[in-house]
PDB file of C-alpha atoms in Angstrom:
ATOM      1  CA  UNK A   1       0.000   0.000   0.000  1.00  0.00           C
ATOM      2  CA  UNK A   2       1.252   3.294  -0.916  1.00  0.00           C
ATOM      3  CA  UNK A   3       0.489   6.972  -0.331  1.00  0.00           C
ATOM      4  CA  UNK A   4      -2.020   7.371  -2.786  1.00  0.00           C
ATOM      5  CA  UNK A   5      -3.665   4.216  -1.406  1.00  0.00           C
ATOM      6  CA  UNK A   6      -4.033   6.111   2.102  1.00  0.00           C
ATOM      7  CA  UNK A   7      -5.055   9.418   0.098  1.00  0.00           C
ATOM      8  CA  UNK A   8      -7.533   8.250  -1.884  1.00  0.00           C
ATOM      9  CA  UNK A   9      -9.239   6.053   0.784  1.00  0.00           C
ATOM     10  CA  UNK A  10      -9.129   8.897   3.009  1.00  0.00           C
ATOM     11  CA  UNK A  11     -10.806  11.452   0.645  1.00  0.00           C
ATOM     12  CA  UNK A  12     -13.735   8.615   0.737  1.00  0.00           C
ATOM     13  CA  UNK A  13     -13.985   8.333   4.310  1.00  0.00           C
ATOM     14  CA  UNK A  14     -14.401  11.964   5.022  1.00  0.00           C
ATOM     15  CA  UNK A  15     -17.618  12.177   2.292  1.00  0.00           C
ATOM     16  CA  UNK A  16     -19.330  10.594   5.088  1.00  0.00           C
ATOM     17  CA  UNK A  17     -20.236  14.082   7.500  1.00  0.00           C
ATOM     18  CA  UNK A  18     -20.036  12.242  11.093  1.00  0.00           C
ATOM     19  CA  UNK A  19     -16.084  11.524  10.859  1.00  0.00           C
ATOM     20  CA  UNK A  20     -13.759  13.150  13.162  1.00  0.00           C
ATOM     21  CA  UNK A  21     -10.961  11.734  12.632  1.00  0.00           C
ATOM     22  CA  UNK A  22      -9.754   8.464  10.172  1.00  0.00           C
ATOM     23  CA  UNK A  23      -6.165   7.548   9.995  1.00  0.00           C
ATOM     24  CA  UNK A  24      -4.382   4.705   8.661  1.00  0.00           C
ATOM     25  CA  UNK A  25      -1.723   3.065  11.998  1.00  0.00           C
ATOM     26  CA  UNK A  26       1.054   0.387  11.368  1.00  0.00           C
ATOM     27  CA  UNK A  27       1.554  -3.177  13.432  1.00  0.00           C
ATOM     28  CA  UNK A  28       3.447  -0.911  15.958  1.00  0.00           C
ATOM     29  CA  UNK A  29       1.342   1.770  16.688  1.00  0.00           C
ATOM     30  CA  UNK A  30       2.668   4.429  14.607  1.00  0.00           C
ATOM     31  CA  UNK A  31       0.646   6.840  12.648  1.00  0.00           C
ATOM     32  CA  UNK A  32       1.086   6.297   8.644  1.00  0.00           C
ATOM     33  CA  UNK A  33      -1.364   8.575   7.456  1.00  0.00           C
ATOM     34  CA  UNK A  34      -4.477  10.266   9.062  1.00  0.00           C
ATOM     35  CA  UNK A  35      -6.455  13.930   9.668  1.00  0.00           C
ATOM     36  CA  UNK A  36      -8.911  15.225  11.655  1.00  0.00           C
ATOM     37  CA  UNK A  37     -11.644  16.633   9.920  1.00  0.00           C
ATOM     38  CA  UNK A  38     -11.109  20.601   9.405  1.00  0.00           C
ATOM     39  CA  UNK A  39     -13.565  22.073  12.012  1.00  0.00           C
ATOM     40  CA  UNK A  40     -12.369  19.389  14.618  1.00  0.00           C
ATOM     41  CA  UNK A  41     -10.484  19.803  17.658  1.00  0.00           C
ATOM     42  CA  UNK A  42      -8.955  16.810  18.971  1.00  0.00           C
ATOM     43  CA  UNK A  43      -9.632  16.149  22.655  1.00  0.00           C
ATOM     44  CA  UNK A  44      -6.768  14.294  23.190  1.00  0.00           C
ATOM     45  CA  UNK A  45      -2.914  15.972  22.627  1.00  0.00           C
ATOM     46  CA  UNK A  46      -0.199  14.093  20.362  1.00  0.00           C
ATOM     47  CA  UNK A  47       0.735  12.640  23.188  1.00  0.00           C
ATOM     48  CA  UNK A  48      -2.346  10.908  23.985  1.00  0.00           C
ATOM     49  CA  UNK A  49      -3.415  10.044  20.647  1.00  0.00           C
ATOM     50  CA  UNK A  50       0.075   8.202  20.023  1.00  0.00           C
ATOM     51  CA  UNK A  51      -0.565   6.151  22.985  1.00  0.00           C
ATOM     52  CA  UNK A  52      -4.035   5.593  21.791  1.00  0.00           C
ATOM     53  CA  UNK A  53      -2.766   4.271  18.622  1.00  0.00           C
ATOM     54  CA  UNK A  54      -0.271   2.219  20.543  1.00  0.00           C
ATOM     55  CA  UNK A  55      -2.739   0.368  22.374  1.00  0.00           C
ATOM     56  CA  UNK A  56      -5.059  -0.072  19.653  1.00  0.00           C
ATOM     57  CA  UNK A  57      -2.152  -2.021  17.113  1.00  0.00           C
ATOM     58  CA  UNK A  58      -1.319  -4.213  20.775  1.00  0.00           C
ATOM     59  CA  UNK A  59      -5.790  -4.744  20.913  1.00  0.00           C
ATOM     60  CA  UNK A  60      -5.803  -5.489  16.918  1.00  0.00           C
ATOM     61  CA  UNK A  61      -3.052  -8.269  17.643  1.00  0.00           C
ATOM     62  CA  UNK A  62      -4.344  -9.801  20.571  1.00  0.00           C
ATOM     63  CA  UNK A  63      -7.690 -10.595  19.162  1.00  0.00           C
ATOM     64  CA  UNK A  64      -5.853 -12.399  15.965  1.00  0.00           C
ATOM     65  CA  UNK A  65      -5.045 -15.054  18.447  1.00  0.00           C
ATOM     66  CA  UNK A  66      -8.955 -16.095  18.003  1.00  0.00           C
ATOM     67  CA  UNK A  67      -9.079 -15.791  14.390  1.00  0.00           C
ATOM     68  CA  UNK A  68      -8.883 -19.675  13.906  1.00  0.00           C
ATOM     69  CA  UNK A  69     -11.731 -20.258  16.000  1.00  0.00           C
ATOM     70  CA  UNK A  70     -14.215 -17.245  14.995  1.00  0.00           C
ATOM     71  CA  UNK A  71     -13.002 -15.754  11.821  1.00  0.00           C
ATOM     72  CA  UNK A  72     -10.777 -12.499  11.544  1.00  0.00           C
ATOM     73  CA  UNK A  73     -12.211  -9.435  12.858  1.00  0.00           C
ATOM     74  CA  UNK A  74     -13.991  -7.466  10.151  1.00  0.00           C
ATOM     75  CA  UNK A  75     -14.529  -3.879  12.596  1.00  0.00           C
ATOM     76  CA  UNK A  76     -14.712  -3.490  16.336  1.00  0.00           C
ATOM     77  CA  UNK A  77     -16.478  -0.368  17.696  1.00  0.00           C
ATOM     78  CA  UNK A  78     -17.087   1.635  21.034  1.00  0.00           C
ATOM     79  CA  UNK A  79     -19.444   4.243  21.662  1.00  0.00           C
ATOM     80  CA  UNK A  80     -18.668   6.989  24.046  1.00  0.00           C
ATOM     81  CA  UNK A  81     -20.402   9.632  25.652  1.00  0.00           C
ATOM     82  CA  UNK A  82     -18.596  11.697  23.250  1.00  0.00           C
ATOM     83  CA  UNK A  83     -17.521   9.705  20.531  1.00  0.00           C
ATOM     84  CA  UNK A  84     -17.339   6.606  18.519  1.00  0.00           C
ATOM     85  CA  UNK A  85     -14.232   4.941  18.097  1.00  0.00           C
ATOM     86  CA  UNK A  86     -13.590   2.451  15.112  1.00  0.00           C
ATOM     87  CA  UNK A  87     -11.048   0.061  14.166  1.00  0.00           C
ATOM     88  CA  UNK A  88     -10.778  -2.039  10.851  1.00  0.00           C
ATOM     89  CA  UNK A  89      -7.822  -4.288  10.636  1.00  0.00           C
ATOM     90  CA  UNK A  90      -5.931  -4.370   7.358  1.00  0.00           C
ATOM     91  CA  UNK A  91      -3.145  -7.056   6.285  1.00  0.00           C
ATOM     92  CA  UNK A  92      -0.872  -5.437   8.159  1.00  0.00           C
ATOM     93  CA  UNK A  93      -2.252  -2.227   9.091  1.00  0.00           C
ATOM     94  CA  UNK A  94      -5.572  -0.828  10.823  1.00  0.00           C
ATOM     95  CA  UNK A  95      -8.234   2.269   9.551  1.00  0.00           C
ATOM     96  CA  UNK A  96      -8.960   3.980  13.102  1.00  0.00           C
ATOM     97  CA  UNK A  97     -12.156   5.763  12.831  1.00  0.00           C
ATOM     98  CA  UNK A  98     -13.814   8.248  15.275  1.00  0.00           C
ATOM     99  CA  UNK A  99     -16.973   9.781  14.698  1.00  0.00           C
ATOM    100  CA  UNK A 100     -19.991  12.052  16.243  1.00  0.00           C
ATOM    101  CA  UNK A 101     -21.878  10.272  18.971  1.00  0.00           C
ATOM    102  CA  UNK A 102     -24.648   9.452  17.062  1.00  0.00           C
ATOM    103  CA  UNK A 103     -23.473   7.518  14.419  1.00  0.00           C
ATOM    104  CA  UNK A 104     -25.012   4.516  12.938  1.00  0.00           C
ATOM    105  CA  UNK A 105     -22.092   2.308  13.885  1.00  0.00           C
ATOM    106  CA  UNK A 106     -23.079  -1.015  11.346  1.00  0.00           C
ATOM    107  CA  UNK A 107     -24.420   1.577   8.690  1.00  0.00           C
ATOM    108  CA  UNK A 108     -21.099   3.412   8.350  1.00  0.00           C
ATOM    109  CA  UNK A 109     -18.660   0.302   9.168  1.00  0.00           C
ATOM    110  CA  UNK A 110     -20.548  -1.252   6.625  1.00  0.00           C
ATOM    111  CA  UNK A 111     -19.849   1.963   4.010  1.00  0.00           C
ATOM    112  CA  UNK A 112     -16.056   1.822   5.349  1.00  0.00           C
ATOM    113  CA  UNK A 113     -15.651  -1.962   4.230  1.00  0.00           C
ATOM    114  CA  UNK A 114     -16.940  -1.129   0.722  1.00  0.00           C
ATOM    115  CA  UNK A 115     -14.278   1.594   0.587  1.00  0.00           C
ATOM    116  CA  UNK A 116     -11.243  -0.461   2.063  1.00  0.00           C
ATOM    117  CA  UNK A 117     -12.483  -3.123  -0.285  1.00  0.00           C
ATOM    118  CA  UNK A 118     -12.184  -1.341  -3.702  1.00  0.00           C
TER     119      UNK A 118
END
């Protein structure tokens, strides 16, 4: 996967109007490619969101210790009081999603597997 891979997918993702944020994080918790949508401000700092990211690649591998049993994870999702947090794991990478509270969580993780599909 290249840059225009992450560009392109990215320009996608933000059609849809509840994304905060949607960024593309390697195997080790490092940011590859990602924004926050314009009007957003992040309420975490770098800091925090690195760690976040960390955490989620360590999550992302645990859980494809089950895969043989119950299938690879397709999308996992939490709702917040103030936000939605998505994950979609990739070969070797993972699509980290956050959106608006009020999202449809299967509508758009079902949008964002048509777009990681193409």
């Amino acid at each position: 996967m290249n840059d225009n891979f992450y560009q392109h997918r990215l320009d996608e993702i933000f059609q849809e109007n509840d994304i905060r944020f949607a960024g593309f994080i390697d195997s080790r918790g490092s940011l590859i490619k990602g924004k926050f949508r314009e009007d957003i401000v992040p309420f975490e700092t770098n800091t925090e969101q690195q760690k976040i990211f960390r955490e989620l690649a360590y999550r992302v591998a645990t859980r494809k210790n089950f895969d043989y049993s119950m299938g690879p994870v397709k999308y996992s999702a939490s709702r917040r009081e103030k936000l939605v947090m998505m994950s979609f794991p990739l070969k070797k990478n993972i699509l980290l999603i956050t959106t608006e509270p009020n999202v449809n969580i299967d509508r758009l993780a079902y949008k964002i597997l048509q777009i990681l599909e193409k």
